[in-house]
C-alpha atoms as one frame of an Amber mdcrd trajectory, in Angstrom:
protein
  57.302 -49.079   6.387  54.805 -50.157   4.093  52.229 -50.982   6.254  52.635
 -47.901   8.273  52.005 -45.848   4.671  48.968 -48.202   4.259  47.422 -47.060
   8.038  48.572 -43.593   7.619  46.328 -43.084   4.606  43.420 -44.808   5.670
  43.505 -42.818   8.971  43.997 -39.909   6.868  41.147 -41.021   4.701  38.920
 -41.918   7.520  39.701 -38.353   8.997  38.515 -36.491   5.530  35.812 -39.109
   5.263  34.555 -37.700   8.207  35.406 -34.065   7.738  33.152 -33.777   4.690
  30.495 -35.739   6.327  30.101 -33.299   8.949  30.457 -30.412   7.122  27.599
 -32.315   4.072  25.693 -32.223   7.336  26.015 -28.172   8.482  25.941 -27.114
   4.913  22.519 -29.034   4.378  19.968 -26.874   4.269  17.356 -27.322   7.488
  13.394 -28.631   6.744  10.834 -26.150   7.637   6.986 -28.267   7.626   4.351
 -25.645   6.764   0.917 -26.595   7.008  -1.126 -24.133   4.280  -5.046 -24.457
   5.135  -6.211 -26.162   2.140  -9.239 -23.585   0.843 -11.265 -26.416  -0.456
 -12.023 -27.368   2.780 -11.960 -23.991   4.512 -14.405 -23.750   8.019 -17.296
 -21.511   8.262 -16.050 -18.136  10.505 -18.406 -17.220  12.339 -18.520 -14.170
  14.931 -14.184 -14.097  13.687 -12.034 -12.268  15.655  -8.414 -12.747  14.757
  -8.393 -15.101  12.288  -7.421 -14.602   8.722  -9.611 -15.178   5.414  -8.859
 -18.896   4.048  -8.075 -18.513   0.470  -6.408 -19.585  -2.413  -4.164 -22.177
  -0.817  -1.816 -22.601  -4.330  -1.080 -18.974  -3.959   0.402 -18.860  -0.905
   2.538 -21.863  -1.274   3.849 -20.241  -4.453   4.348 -16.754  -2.629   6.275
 -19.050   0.464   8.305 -20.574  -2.408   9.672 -16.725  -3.297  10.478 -16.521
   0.325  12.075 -19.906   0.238  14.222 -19.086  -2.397  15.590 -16.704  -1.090
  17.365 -18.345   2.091  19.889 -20.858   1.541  20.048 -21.982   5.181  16.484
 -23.525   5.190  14.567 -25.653   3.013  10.339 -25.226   2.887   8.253 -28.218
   3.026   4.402 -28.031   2.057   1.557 -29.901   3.825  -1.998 -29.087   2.936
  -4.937 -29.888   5.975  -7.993 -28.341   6.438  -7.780 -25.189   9.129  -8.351
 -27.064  12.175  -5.953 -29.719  11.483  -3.390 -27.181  11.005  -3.684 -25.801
  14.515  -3.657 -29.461  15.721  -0.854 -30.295  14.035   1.095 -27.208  14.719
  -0.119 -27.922  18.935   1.536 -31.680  18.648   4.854 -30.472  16.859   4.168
 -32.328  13.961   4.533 -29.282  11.636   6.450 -26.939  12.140   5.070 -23.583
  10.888   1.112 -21.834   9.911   0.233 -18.602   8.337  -2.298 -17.335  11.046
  -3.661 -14.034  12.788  -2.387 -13.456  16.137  -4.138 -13.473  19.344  -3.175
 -14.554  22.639  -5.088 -18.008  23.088  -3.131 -18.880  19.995   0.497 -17.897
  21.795   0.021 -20.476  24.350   1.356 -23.372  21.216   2.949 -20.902  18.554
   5.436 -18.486  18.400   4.591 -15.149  16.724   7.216 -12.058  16.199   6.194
  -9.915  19.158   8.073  -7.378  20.744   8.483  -7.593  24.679   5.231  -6.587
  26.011   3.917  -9.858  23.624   2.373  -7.242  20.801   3.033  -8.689  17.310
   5.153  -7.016  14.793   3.537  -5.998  11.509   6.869  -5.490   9.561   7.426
  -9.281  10.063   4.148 -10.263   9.007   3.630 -12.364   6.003   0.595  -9.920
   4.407  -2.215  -8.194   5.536  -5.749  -9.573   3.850  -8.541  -6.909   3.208
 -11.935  -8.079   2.191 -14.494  -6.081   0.351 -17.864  -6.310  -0.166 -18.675
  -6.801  -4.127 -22.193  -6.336  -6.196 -23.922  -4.535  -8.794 -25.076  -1.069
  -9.346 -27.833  -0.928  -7.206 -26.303  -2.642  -4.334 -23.464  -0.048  -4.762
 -25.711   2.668  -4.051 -28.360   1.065  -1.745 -25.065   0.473   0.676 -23.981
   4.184   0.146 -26.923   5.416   0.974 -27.665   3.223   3.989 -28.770   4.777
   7.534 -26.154   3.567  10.618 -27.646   1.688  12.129 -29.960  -0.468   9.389
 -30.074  -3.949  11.032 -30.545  -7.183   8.156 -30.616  -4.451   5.411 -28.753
  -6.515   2.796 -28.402  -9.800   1.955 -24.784 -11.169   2.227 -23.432 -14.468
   0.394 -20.003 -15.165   2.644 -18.201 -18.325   1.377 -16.761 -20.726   3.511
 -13.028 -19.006   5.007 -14.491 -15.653   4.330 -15.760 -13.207   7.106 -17.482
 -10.218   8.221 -15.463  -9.499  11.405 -16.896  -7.359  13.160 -20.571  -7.970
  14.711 -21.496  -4.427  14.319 -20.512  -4.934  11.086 -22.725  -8.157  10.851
 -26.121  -6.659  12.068 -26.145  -5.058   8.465 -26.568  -8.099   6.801 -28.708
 -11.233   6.425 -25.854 -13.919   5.861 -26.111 -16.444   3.568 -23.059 -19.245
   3.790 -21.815 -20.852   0.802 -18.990 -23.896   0.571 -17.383 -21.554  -2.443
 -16.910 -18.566  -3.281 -17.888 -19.225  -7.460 -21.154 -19.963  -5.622 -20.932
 -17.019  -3.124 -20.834 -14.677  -6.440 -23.048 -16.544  -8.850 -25.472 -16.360
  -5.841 -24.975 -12.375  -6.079 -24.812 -11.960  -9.841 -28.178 -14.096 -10.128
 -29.833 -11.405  -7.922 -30.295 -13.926  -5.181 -27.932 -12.216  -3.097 -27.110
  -8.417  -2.520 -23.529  -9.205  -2.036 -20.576 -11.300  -1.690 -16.837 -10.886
   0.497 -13.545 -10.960  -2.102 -10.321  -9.947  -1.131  -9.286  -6.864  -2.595
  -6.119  -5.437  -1.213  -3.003  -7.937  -0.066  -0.916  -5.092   2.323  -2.407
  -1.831   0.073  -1.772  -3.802  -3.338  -5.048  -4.120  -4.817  -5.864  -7.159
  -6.275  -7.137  -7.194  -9.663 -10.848  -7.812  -9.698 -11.835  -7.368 -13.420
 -12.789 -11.413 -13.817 -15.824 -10.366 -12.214 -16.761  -7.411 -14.806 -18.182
  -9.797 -17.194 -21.040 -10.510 -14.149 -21.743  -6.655 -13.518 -19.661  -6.801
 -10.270 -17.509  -4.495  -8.586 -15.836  -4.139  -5.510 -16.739  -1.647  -2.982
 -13.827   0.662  -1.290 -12.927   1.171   1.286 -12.468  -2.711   2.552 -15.203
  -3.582   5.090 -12.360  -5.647   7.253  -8.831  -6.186   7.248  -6.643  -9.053
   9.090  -3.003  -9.355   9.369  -1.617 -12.486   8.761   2.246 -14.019  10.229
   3.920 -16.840   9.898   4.384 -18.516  13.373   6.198 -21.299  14.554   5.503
 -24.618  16.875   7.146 -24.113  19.913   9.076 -27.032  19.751  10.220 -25.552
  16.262  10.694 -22.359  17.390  12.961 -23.377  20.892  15.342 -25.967  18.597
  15.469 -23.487  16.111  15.048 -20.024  17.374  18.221 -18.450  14.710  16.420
 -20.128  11.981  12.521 -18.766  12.705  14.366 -15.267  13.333  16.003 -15.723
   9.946  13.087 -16.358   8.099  10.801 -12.988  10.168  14.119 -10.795   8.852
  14.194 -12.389   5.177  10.094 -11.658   5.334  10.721  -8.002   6.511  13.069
  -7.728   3.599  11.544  -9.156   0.880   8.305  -7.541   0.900   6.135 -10.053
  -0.358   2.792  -8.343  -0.556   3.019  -7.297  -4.450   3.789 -11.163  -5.363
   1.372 -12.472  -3.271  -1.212 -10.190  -4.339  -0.484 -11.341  -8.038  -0.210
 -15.225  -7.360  -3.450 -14.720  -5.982  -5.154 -13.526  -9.506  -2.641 -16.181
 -11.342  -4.626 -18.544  -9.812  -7.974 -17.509  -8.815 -10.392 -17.752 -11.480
 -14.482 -17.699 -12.013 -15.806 -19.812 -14.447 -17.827 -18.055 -17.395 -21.092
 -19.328 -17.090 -24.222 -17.340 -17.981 -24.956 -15.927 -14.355 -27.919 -13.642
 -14.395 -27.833  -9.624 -15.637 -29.999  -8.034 -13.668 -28.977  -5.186 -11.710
């Protein structure tokens, strides 16, 4: 009798032993790799189409962390490359998610939200990125004022992740590429440049530019280009996991992320206050 007691409760234990292991195991929450371009290394864009400014890489991990947050089923993890490295990475499976503009090229090794004729789905994009141009008085009405079709009118200092766009767009200017973009706008604010490309709007939220007041700076409206940026999968994420990518596209619909991203951005983005020249 005894000894049948003792095996009943260690099957009994056993049995519960493995009962909460397995369900330790469902309830755990699953790891999501996201490679975020690291913006100190950001590539020169030239002639873009469909890619997305490279900026700020602290502020979208912290915007991603909101998102994270706020889905208990998954679990974000962080990896900072440089841009190409990212695509790599995301082409051998080794991360599992990017923030990137959509084309088709890029469809052939990630997953985007598209609907079924393969278009992409702007209410489950992450943000759209608008870039303006930004200057001084003078620039401000030169540009105004300008005739159509003005070919290398203005000189343009475009930091490294930054972009015209489009190449009617980039006859205007005589570009001038800079590895930042404190040297894009001391360039500008020395009078050695015409102009520089900030962001200014994150999905219609503007983003607060006033830092650059102190130089005689201001942005121009409307934006000279605008990109839409998603969150896409590996697709050997995405077919493991396909609930769990659809979970997060819903949660990003929901939680309308622009406004936060658009103020991580100026909680960390600033320009140091060195005397940059006056003239305007």
């Amino acid at each position: 009798m005894t000894v049948m007691l003792f095996f009943t409760r260690v099957f009994l234990c056993t049995g519960l032993f493995f009962t909460f292991t397995c369900y330790a195991k469902e309830a755990s929450p699953l790891l999501i790799k996201i490679c975020v371009a690291d913006h100190n290394k950001a590539p020169m864009f030239i002639d873009a189409k469909n890619e997305i400014p490279i900026i700020n890489s602290q502020a979208q991990i912290n915007t991603l962390k909101e998102l994270d947050l706020a889905i208990d089923e998954v679990q974000f993890q962080y990896q900072q490359m440089p841009w190409q490295e990212c695509i790599s990475s995301i082409k051998h499976g080794t991360v599992d998610a990017f923030i990137s503009g959509f084309n088709a090229l890029k469809s052939d090794y990630a997953v985007f939200p598209v609907n079924k004729q393969g278009k992409p789905l702007d209410k489950y994009s992450f943000a759209s990125l608008s870039q303006c141009l930004i200057g001084k008085r003078r620039f401000h009405s030169k540009w105004n004022s300008r005739e159509v079709f003005q070919s290398k009118a203005f000189s343009l200092a475009v930091a490294n992740g930054h972009f015209v766009g489009d190449a009617a767009s980039e006859d205007a200017f005589f570009i001038e590429h800079t590895f930042t973009l404190q040297t894009a706008i001391e360039r500008v604010a020395q009078g050695n440049a015409d102009a520089a490309l900030v962001i200014c709007e994150i999905s219609k939220n503007k983003v607060d530019l006033s830092q650059y007041y102190q130089f005689k700076l201001a942005p121009l409206f409307p934006p000279i280009n605008t990109s839409i940026a998603y969150l896409a999968f590996s697709n050997e994420f995405f077919y493991k996991h396909k609930l769990d990518a659809n979970l997060v596209w819903e949660q990003l619909a929901n939680k309308q992320l622009a406004g936060i991203y658009a103020r991580m951005l100026q909680n960390t983005s600033s320009v140091q206050n060195t005397h940059y020249g006056t003239k305007e």
